[in-house]
């Protein structure tokens, strides 16, 4: 019986630690609730599914294509965490490919928290912290509001806490292989995680923790200060293990940096970009008083942190504060000042001089690094013994934490009294959040803050009541964390499992198009697309055809000349080529004759496309993917040069007759990154095999490492161009003379508004300009789009009065809602007054009736009202009799978005029946 009780006593807290995430987040448990983390979580899961789908079909993706342009797969692989084991485990679970991918990701994500929590708990126990305090302080660190920002994926949050804990444990017991191996594994987890900004802050936290820990331990264990030799040895071993972990993650790191970040022009951000979405100074300070009044990057969940902030007041008691405590405090103070952005010079100095810091927006995001220093300071605070002071002629024994808690109660009282005076000095998000959550929530958190500080006073004054007080503190602080998590300013997302693509839907999608997310609008390019894509969208349009043959071509010297011609003179059957010097740089004027030119896509995958072409005369074949050094072209099995076409795409010269044109995407960064990772894995096997292991077993370990590393590299290389053929349907033929009579092609347009991103960092402010309705592509991704407004309109200028007979309007949405949109500021609405939950509410598109107006001079207009649109596509408007017009305007009704896939205008005597 006694053994049974001992087992319960020993393992009760670890068991509770494992259960905590499912208790703390019970209101959005996977498979039970329809809530999930913020909307970005769904996007990361969709990127994961796309990556897993590629690998499942035998191709490791180096490139994927968005309907809005060039997009390397490195961003998708990073978002999907494809260099970590979690996605592969999740994909094996039942229901993953039938709508429950988000749920499995949430489950695995929640399961990572106990891993970090247990590691910190054991570290604190090794530092002689009693069980309840160890549980309490580790819970405060792991379940920090900052986690809610990182919780979009299996981000570096749990990984960096685990890494710090493992480094601390290794310092306390620097023997055996377990510690170095765990450091290597945790480092790999951190570096291979998504959200590069949090990876950056993770490494800052780990570096700082590693530097100060040897000096901090003697304060707690009452040891002699660490000698230089022991510290240097410890630092050297940790640096070596961390470096090896980073090298193992090179497959992810090198690919991401060289193929996405470097090409994305990430270094060109201004300081105004860096300080966007910042919290107010009062909001930053509220982390110590009322966590619900802090921004989305908050770090405070309890008033316990207030006693840490007041540590300098101990000088009033003439308590000598150790130098290492001052170092930790100074580091934390710099971080808090940084969070205030331009209100202090700290953020600007960091932004200007700290490596890579100029690429990070949202000053308060640096709060990521605060929980670990706070934990160290709280360990010290609860470790300090009472000191004697003389007051009123008597000598008193007072605990420093008691004094600081009393001061904290005073400041918290002043804060509450000042709330009315500064009620508007909070971010809009915070003010809105306080309006929609129950009124009792904030008073509860503030009251709990008072009680917690009072409990710490009791804890310091009455030694015999400490155990019971610690138990009460655990309950109160866990309650506070629970409330802050549930009602924080970050909205929970109301997920619809039917929106997640199934395996069958993905196969069907690939049979129709190679574009990822073909049903989405992307109103923010952010860093997902490369600079050349963004620049081109501002100057021209993306080609709507995947591949086409052009007999007529115009040679130009550079892109400026190309854009000048494209925007003035280009016809639908003509291509603009840069750097092609044959035939005296004259345009090919061969007349179109039978047989017509044809293109058929015969092999389609992520990194490889093969076309079968039939050309009547030597011509140019154009692929609408962005031309880059990564794409290599072959014609009939022979390597051939590609030229930039129409300012953006790539074209190759093909002979008359039948030809096989092949394009392959190759990445040196991906190759060298994976090679370094595999060599690092081999090096790790050699280290394990040759040091501290018997010879026969050591040889086996080295051999296994070599086989695994070589096998991974061979499988990766073999998969690039030999994956499953999706048999994507694509066929193109020479446009008929009837199609070429379209008077609207490439003409000037105007709109009442252009759908723009609400992300200030986006380099392209407009993605769906009016000219996308006259680019020759009738598919939905090639559309023009207005902002949501009253009676939006679109107008075309034909250049001169033309006799017109028929107007064809292609619209995907006829007066209905479209729910699935990316980064659309008006489709995210709160749906309950007592819960901070977000979902796609949908936006009405193309609300009828439509008014179609024509004018010769832009002053006098003749209008036609279209009441019934129906489900036919296109909408064909035939005038009662041909009319002369230069301007044509299309206007929708009510509040909606006007979304036009294509508008075609034809002269009389043309048969345009759909």
Short mmCIF file of C-alpha atoms in Angstrom, two decimals, residues 64 89 223 278 398 422 430 433-434 566 569 572 600 628 665 710 798 842 847 857:
data_model
loop_
_atom_site.label_atom_id
_atom_site.label_comp_id
_atom_site.label_asym_id
_atom_site.label_seq_id
_atom_site.Cartn_x
_atom_site.Cartn_y
_atom_site.Cartn_z
CA UNK A 64 4.55 24.98 -56.92
CA UNK A 89 2.70 10.94 -38.42
CA UNK A 223 27.91 26.60 -4.89
CA UNK A 278 2.53 47.81 -32.72
CA UNK A 398 11.43 40.30 5.91
CA UNK A 422 -6.38 55.81 -20.02
CA UNK A 430 -7.81 45.26 -27.44
CA UNK A 433 -11.96 42.48 -27.51
CA UNK A 434 -12.97 44.05 -24.20
CA UNK A 566 3.08 45.35 -74.26
CA UNK A 569 0.81 47.79 -79.26
CA UNK A 572 -3.32 38.70 -78.94
CA UNK A 600 -0.98 19.38 -75.40
CA UNK A 628 14.46 32.08 -63.95
CA UNK A 665 12.88 23.04 -62.18
CA UNK A 710 22.73 8.01 -48.68
CA UNK A 798 -11.52 50.90 -76.68
CA UNK A 842 -18.41 35.44 -46.96
CA UNK A 847 -24.92 41.54 -56.96
CA UNK A 857 -17.23 60.34 -75.44
#
